[in-house]
Tab-separated table of C-alpha atoms in Angstrom:
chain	number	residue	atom	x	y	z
A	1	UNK	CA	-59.324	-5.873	-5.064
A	2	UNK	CA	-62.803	-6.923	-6.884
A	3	UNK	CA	-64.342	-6.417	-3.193
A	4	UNK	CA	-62.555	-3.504	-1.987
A	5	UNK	CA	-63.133	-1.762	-5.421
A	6	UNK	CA	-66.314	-1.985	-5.385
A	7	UNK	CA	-66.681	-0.781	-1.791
A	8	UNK	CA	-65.137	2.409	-2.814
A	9	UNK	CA	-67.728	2.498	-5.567
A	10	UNK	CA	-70.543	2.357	-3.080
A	11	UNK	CA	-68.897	4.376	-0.526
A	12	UNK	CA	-68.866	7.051	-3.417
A	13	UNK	CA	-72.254	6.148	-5.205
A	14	UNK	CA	-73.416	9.106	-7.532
A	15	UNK	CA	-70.850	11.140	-6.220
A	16	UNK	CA	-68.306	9.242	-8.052
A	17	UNK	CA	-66.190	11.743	-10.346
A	18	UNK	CA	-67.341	11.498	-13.957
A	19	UNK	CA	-64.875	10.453	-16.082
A	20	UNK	CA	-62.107	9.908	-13.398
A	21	UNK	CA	-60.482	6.667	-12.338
A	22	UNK	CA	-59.105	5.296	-8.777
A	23	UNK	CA	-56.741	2.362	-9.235
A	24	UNK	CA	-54.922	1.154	-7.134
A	25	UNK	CA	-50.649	-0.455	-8.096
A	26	UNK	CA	-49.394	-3.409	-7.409
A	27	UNK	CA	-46.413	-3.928	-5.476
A	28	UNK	CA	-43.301	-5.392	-7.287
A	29	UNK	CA	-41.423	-6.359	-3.649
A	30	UNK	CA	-40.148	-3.204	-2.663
A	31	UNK	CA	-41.966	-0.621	-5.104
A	32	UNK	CA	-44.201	1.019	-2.979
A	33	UNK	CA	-42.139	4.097	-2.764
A	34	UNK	CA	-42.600	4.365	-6.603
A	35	UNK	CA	-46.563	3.424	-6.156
A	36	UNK	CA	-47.126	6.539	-3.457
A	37	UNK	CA	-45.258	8.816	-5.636
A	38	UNK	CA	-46.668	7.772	-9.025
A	39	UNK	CA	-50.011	8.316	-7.360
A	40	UNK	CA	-49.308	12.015	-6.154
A	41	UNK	CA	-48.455	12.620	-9.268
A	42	UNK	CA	-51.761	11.165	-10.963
A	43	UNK	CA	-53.412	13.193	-8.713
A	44	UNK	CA	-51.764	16.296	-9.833
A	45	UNK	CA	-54.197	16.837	-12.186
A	46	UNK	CA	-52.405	19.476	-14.633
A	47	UNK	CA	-49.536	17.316	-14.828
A	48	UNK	CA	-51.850	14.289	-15.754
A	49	UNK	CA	-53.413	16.255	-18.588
A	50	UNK	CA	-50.408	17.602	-20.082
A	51	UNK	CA	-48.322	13.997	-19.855
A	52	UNK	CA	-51.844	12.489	-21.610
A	53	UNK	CA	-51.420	15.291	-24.324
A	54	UNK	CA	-48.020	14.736	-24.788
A	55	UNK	CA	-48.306	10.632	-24.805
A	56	UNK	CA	-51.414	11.564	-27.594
A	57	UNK	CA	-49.177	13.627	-30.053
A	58	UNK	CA	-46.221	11.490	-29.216
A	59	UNK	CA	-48.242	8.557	-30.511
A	60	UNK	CA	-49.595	10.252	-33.789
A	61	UNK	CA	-45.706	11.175	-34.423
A	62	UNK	CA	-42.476	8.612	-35.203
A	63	UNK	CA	-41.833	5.716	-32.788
A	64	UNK	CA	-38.752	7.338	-30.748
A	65	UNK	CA	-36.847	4.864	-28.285
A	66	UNK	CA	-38.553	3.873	-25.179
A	67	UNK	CA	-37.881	6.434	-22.303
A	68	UNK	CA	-38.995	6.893	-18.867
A	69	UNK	CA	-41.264	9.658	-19.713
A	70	UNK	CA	-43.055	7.687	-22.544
A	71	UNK	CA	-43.254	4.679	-19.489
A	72	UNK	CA	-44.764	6.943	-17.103
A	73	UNK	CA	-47.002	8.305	-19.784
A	74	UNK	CA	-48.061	5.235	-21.288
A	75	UNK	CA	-49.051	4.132	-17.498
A	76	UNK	CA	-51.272	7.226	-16.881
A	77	UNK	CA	-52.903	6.337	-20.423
A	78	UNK	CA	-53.755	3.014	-19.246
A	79	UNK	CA	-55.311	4.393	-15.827
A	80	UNK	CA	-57.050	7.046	-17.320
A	81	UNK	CA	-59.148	4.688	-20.088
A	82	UNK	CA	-59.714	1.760	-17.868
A	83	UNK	CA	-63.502	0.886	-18.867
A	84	UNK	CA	-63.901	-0.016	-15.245
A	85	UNK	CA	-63.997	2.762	-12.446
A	86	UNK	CA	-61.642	0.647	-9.844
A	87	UNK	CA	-59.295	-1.844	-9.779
A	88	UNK	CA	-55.150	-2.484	-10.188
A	89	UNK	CA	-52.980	-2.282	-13.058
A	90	UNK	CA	-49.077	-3.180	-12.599
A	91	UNK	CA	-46.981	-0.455	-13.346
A	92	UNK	CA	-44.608	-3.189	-14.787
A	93	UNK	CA	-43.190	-1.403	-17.752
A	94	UNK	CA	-42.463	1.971	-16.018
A	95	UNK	CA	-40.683	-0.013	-13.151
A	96	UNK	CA	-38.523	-2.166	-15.357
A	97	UNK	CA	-37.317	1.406	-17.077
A	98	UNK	CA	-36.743	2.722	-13.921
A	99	UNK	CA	-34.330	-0.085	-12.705
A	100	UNK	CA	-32.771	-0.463	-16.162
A	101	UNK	CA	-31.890	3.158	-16.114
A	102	UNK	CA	-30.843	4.110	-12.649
A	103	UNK	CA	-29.036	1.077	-10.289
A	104	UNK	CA	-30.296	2.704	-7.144
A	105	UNK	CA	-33.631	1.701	-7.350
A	106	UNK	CA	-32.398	-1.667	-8.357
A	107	UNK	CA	-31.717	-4.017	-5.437
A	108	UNK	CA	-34.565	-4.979	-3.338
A	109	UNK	CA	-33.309	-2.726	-0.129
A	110	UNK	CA	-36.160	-0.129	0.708
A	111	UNK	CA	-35.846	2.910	-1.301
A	112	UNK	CA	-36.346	6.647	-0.786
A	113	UNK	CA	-39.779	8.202	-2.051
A	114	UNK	CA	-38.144	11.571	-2.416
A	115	UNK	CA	-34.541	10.302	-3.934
A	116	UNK	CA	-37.431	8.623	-6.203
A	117	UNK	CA	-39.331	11.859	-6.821
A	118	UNK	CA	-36.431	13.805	-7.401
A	119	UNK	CA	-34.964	11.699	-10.023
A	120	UNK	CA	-38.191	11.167	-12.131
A	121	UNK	CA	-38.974	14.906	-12.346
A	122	UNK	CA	-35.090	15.539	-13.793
A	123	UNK	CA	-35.696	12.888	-15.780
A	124	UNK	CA	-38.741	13.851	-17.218
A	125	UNK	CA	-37.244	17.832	-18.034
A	126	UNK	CA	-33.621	15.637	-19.045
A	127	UNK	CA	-36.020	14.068	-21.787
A	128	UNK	CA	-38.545	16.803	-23.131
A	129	UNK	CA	-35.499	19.638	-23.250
A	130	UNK	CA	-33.749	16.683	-25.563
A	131	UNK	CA	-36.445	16.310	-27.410
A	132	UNK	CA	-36.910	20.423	-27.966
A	133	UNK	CA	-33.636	20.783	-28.817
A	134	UNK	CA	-33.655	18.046	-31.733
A	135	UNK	CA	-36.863	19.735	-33.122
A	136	UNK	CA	-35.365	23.019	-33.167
A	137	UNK	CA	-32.094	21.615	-34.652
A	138	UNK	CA	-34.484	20.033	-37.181
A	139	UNK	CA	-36.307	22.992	-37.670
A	140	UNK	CA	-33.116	25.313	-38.414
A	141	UNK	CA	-30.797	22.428	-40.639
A	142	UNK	CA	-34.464	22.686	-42.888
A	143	UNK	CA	-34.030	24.133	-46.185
A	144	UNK	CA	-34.968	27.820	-46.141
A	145	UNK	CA	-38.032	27.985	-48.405
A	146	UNK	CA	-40.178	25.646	-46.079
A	147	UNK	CA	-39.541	28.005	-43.082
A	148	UNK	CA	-42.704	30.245	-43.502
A	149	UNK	CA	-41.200	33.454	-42.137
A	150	UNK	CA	-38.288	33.949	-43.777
A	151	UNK	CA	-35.010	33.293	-42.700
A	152	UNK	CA	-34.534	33.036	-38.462
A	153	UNK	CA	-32.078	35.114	-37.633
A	154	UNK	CA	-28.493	33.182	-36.805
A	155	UNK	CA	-27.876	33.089	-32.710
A	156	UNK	CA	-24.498	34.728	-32.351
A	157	UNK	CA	-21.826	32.441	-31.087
A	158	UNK	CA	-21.264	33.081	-27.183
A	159	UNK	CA	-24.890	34.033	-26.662
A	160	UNK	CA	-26.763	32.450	-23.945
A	161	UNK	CA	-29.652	30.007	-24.569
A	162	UNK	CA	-32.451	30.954	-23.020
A	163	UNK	CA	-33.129	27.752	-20.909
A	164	UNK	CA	-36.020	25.680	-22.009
A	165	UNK	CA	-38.949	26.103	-19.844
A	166	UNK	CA	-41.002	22.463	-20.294
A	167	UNK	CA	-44.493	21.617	-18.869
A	168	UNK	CA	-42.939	19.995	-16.087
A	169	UNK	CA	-41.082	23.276	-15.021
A	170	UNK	CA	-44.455	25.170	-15.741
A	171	UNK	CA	-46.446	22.993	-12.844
A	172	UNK	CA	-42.890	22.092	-10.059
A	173	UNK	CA	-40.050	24.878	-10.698
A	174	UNK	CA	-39.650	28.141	-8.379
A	175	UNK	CA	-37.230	30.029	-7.858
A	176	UNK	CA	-35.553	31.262	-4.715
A	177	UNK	CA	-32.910	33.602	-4.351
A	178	UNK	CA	-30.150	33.514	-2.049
A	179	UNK	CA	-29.512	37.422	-0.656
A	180	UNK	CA	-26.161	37.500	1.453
A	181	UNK	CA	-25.416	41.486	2.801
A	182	UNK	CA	-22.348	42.669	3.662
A	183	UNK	CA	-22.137	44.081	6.971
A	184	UNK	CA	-19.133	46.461	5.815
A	185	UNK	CA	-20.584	48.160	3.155
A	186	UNK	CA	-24.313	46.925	2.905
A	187	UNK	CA	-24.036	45.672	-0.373
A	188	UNK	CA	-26.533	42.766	-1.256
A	189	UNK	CA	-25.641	39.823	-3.771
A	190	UNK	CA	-28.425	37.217	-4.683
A	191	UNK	CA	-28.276	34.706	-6.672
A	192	UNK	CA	-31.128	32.773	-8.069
A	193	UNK	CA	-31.428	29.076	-8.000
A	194	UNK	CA	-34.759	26.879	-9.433
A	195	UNK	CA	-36.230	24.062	-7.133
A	196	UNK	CA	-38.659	21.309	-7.747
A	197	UNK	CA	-39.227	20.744	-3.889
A	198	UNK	CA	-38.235	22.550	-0.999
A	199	UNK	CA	-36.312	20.166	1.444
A	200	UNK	CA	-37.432	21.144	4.950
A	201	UNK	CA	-35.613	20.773	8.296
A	202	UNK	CA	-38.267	19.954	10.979
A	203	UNK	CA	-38.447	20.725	15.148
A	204	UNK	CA	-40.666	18.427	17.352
A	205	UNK	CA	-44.432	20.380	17.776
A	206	UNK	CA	-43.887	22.668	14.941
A	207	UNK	CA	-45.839	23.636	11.868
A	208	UNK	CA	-45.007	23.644	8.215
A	209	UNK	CA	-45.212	27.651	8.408
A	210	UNK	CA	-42.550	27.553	11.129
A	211	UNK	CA	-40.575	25.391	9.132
A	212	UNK	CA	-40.559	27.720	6.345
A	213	UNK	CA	-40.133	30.614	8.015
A	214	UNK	CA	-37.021	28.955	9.732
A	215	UNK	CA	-35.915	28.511	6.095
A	216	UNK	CA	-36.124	32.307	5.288
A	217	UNK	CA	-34.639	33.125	8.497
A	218	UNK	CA	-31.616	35.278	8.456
A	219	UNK	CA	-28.600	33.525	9.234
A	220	UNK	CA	-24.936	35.243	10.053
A	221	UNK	CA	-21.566	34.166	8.043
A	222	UNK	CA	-18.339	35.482	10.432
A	223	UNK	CA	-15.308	33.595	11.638
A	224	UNK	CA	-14.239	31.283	9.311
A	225	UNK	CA	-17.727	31.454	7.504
A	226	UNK	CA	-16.958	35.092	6.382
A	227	UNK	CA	-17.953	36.054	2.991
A	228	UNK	CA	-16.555	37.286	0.348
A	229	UNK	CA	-17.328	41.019	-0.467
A	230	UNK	CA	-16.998	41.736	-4.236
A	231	UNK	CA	-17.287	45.525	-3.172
A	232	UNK	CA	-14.485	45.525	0.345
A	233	UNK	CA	-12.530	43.044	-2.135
A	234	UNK	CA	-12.407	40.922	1.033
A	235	UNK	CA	-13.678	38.769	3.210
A	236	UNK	CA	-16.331	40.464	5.676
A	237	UNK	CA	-19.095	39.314	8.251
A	238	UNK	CA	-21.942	39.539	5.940
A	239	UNK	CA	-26.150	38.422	6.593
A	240	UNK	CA	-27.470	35.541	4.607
A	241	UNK	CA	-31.260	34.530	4.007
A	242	UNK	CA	-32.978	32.541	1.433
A	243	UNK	CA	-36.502	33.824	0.015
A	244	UNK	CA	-38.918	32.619	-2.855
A	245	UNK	CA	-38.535	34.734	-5.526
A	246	UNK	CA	-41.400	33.006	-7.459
A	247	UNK	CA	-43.312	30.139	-5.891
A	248	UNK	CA	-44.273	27.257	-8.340
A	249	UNK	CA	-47.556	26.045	-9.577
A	250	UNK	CA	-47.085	23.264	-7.035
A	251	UNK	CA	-45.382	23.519	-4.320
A	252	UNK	CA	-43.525	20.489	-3.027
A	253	UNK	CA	-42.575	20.193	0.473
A	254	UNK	CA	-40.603	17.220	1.859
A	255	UNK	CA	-39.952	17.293	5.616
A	256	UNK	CA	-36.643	15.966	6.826
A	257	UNK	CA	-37.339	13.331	8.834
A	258	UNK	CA	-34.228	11.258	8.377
A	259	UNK	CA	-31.423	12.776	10.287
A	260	UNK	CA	-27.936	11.293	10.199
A	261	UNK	CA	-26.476	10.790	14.219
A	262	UNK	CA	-23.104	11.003	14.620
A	263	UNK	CA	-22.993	8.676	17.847
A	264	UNK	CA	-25.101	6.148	16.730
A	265	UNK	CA	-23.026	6.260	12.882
A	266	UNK	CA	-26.660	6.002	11.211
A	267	UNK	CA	-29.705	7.547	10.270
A	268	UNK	CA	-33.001	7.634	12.529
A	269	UNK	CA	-35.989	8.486	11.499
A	270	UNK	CA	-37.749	11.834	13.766
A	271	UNK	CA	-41.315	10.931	13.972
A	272	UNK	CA	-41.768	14.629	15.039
A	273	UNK	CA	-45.227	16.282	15.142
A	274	UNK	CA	-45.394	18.490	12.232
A	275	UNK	CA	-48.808	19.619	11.382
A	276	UNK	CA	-49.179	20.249	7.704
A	277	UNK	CA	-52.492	22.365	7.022
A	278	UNK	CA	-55.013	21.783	4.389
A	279	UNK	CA	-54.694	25.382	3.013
A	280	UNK	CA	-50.906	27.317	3.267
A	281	UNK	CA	-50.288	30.716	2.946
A	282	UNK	CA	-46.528	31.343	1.730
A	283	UNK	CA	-45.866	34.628	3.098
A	284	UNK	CA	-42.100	34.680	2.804
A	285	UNK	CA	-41.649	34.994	-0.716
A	286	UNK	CA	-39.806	38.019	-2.051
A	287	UNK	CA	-43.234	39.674	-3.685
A	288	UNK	CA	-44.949	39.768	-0.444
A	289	UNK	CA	-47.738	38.867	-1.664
A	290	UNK	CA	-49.090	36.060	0.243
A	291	UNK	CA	-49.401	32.845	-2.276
A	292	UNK	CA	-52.251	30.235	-1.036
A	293	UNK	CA	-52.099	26.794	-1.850
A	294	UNK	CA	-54.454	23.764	-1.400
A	295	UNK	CA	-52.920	20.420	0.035
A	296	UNK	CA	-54.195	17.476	-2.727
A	297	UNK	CA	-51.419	14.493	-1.818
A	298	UNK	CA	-49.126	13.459	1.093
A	299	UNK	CA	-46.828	10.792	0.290
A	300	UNK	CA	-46.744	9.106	4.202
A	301	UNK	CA	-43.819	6.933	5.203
A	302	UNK	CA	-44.957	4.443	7.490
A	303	UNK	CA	-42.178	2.819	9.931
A	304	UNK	CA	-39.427	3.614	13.039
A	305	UNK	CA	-36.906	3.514	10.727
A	306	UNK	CA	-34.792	4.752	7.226
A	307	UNK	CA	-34.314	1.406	5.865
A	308	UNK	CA	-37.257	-0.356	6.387
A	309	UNK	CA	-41.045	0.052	6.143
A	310	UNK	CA	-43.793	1.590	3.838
A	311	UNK	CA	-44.955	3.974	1.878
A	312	UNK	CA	-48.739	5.519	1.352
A	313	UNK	CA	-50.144	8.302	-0.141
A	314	UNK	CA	-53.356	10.567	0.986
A	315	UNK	CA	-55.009	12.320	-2.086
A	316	UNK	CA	-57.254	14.464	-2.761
A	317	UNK	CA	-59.203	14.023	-5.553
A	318	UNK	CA	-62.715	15.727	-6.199
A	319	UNK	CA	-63.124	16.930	-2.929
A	320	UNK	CA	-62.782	13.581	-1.571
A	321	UNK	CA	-59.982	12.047	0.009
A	322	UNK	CA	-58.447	8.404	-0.755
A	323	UNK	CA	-55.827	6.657	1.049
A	324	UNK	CA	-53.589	4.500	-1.534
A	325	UNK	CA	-51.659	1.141	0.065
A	326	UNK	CA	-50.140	-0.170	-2.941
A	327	UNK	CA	-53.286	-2.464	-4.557
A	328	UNK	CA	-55.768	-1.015	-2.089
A	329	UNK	CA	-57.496	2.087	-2.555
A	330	UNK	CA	-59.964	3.069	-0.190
A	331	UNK	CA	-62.241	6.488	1.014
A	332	UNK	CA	-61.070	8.213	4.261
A	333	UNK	CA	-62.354	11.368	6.036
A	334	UNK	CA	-60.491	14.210	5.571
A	335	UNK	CA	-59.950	14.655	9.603
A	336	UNK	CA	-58.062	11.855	9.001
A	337	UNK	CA	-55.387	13.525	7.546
A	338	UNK	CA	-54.163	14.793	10.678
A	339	UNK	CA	-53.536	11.290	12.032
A	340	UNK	CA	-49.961	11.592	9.847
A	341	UNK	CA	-48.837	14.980	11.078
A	342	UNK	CA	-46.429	12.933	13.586
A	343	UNK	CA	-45.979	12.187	17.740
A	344	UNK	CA	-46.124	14.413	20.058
A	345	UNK	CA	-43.827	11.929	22.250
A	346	UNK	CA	-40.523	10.891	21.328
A	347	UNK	CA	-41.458	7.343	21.933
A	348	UNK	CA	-45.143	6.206	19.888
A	349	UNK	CA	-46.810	3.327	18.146
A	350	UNK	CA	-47.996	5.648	15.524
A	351	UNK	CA	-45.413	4.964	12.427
A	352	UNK	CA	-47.345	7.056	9.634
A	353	UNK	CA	-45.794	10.535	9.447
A	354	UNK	CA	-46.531	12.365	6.673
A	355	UNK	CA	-43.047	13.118	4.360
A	356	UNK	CA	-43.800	14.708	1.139
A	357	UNK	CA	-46.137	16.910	0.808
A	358	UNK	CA	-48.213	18.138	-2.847
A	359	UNK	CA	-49.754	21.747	-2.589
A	360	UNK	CA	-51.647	23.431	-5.329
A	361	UNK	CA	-51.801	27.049	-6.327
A	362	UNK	CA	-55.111	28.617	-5.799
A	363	UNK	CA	-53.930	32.152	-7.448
A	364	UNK	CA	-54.752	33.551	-10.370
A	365	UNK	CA	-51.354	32.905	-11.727
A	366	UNK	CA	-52.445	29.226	-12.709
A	367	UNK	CA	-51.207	29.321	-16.204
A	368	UNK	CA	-48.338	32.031	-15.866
């Protein structure tokens, strides 16, 4: 990497970020799933600086068993105060967690970046909301005299928690409600549910904004799909849709491209043509107001099939763009990013397709 790193230095020369780091991961056989992720995530910068907080007053406080979040901080530690500007570090530690605690990423078969993504993040808000709740149980067993305003007031048995919102819910969770109208009597239920990524189902030629709006679309439940009106006390033809209520901090798209066909009893990969742009506007959100975003990483699955190939990620760092392979890092153009949007044939020797995809939110509502 000596070479290549310091190609990227040159390619950069005084435009090279102060203070910033570009290192690339090595590979432990079949890791680079966790490699393109971990790097999206790196790259997400008000994620980094609140793990690198945490990891800071973590370290000034008791040693607490080791954990995947401490693994993951620990290895964005290490990035961020490498004396040199380039290079690789082995994310050994924070891989041997992850196979010790979860046996799907165990075996050497290729693994799934989102599956991967997906469990980390839960992981991560499984951890920090254990770790609030054992402060707070701390905090309340205390004797009274040390609390410094006066006694806290008892909860009343029965009364619901307010959930814990954590610093990983602050930059990935949105909510999006689920509206279903009953044709009888016009009466609209939602429900609200929290996401960390929106799972997108994808058409060949389309657009992410097409794919979104297809998941807001309004969708009818009759026949034996009829729903259950609360109000006619039976079941009715009713209109269902699905809208953002509140759209995160960063918005996590990840485009559907494995599809499970009945004839062939497998899944194949659709190496459809979805163009992802550089800024999104989320228009179908329940406020109206349009949201923008920025795109910063794209976590690119290279390969014809689910079970085998590759995984890359694009980011955007500084105005720049890098393209991370694993050990490599290296500068592209940012016109290049269009190369991954997918074939326009159904039959191509391009392989790179981009498959999750990292917006930012460019509103004002940046620490909401």
């Amino acid at each position: 990497m000596g070479a290549a790193g310091s190609k990227l230095e040159k390619a950069l020369g005084d435009q090279f970020p102060e203070g910033e780091r570009y290192f690339g991961l090595e590979n432990f056989g079949n890791t680079c799933y966790c490699n393109s992720v971990l790097q999206a995530l790196y790259f997400c910068v008000p994620f980094r600086e609140q793990l690198l907080e945490y990891y800071s007053n973590y370290k000034n406080g008791a040693d607490a068993e080791e954990n995947l979040l401490i693994c993951l901080a620990d290895l964005f530690t290490q990035i961020s105060s490498q004396k040199k500007k380039t290079g690789v570090i082995a994310p050994k530690r924070f891989v041997q967690r992850l196979k010790k605690q979860n046996e799907l990423f165990r075996s050497y078969m290729h693994q799934d970046a989102h599956e991967f993504l997906n469990f980390l993040l839960n992981e991560l808000v499984d951890i920090l909301e254990k770790e609030a709740r054992t402060a707070k149980n701390e905090a309340e067993t205390s004797p009274p005299e040390k609390v410094a305003n006066g006694p806290k007031n008892p909860q009343a048995n029965g009364v619901q928690k307010e959930p814990l919102v954590t610093w990983v819910h602050k930059n990935f969770q949105g909510i999006l409600t689920n509206e279903t109208r009953c044709l009888r009597c016009e009466t609209v239920t939602a429900r609200d549910e929290t996401f960390f990524d929106l799972s997108l189902d994808i058409e060949q030629n389309s657009s992410i904004t097409s794919c979104l709006k297809n998941f807001s679309s309004t969708e009818t439940l009759n026949a034996e799909d009829n729903f259950f009106c609360d109000k006619c006390c039976s079941l009715q033809e009713a209109q269902k849709r699905m809208k953002i209520k509140k759209p995160p901090h960063i918005l996590v798209i990840h485009l559907k491209r494995f599809k499970y066909i009945e004839q062939l009893g497998r899944y194949k990969k659709l190496s459809y043509r979805v163009v992802f742009p550089l800024e999104l506007k989320l228009s179908n959100t329940v406020e109206d107001a349009d949201s923008e975003y920025s795109l910063f990483a794209v976590v690119v699955h290279v390969g014809s099939g689910p079970n085998h190939g590759h995984y890359v990620s694009l980011v955007k760092s500084h105005n720049h763009w890098l393209f991370f392979d694993d050990e490599n890092v290296e500068m592209i153009d940012e016109s290049a990013v269009q190369t991954f949007f997918g074939s326009a044939q159904e039959y191509s020797s391009n392989t790179d397709h981009g498959y999750i995809l990292f917006y930012e939110s460019l509103g004002a509502n940046k620490n909401s």
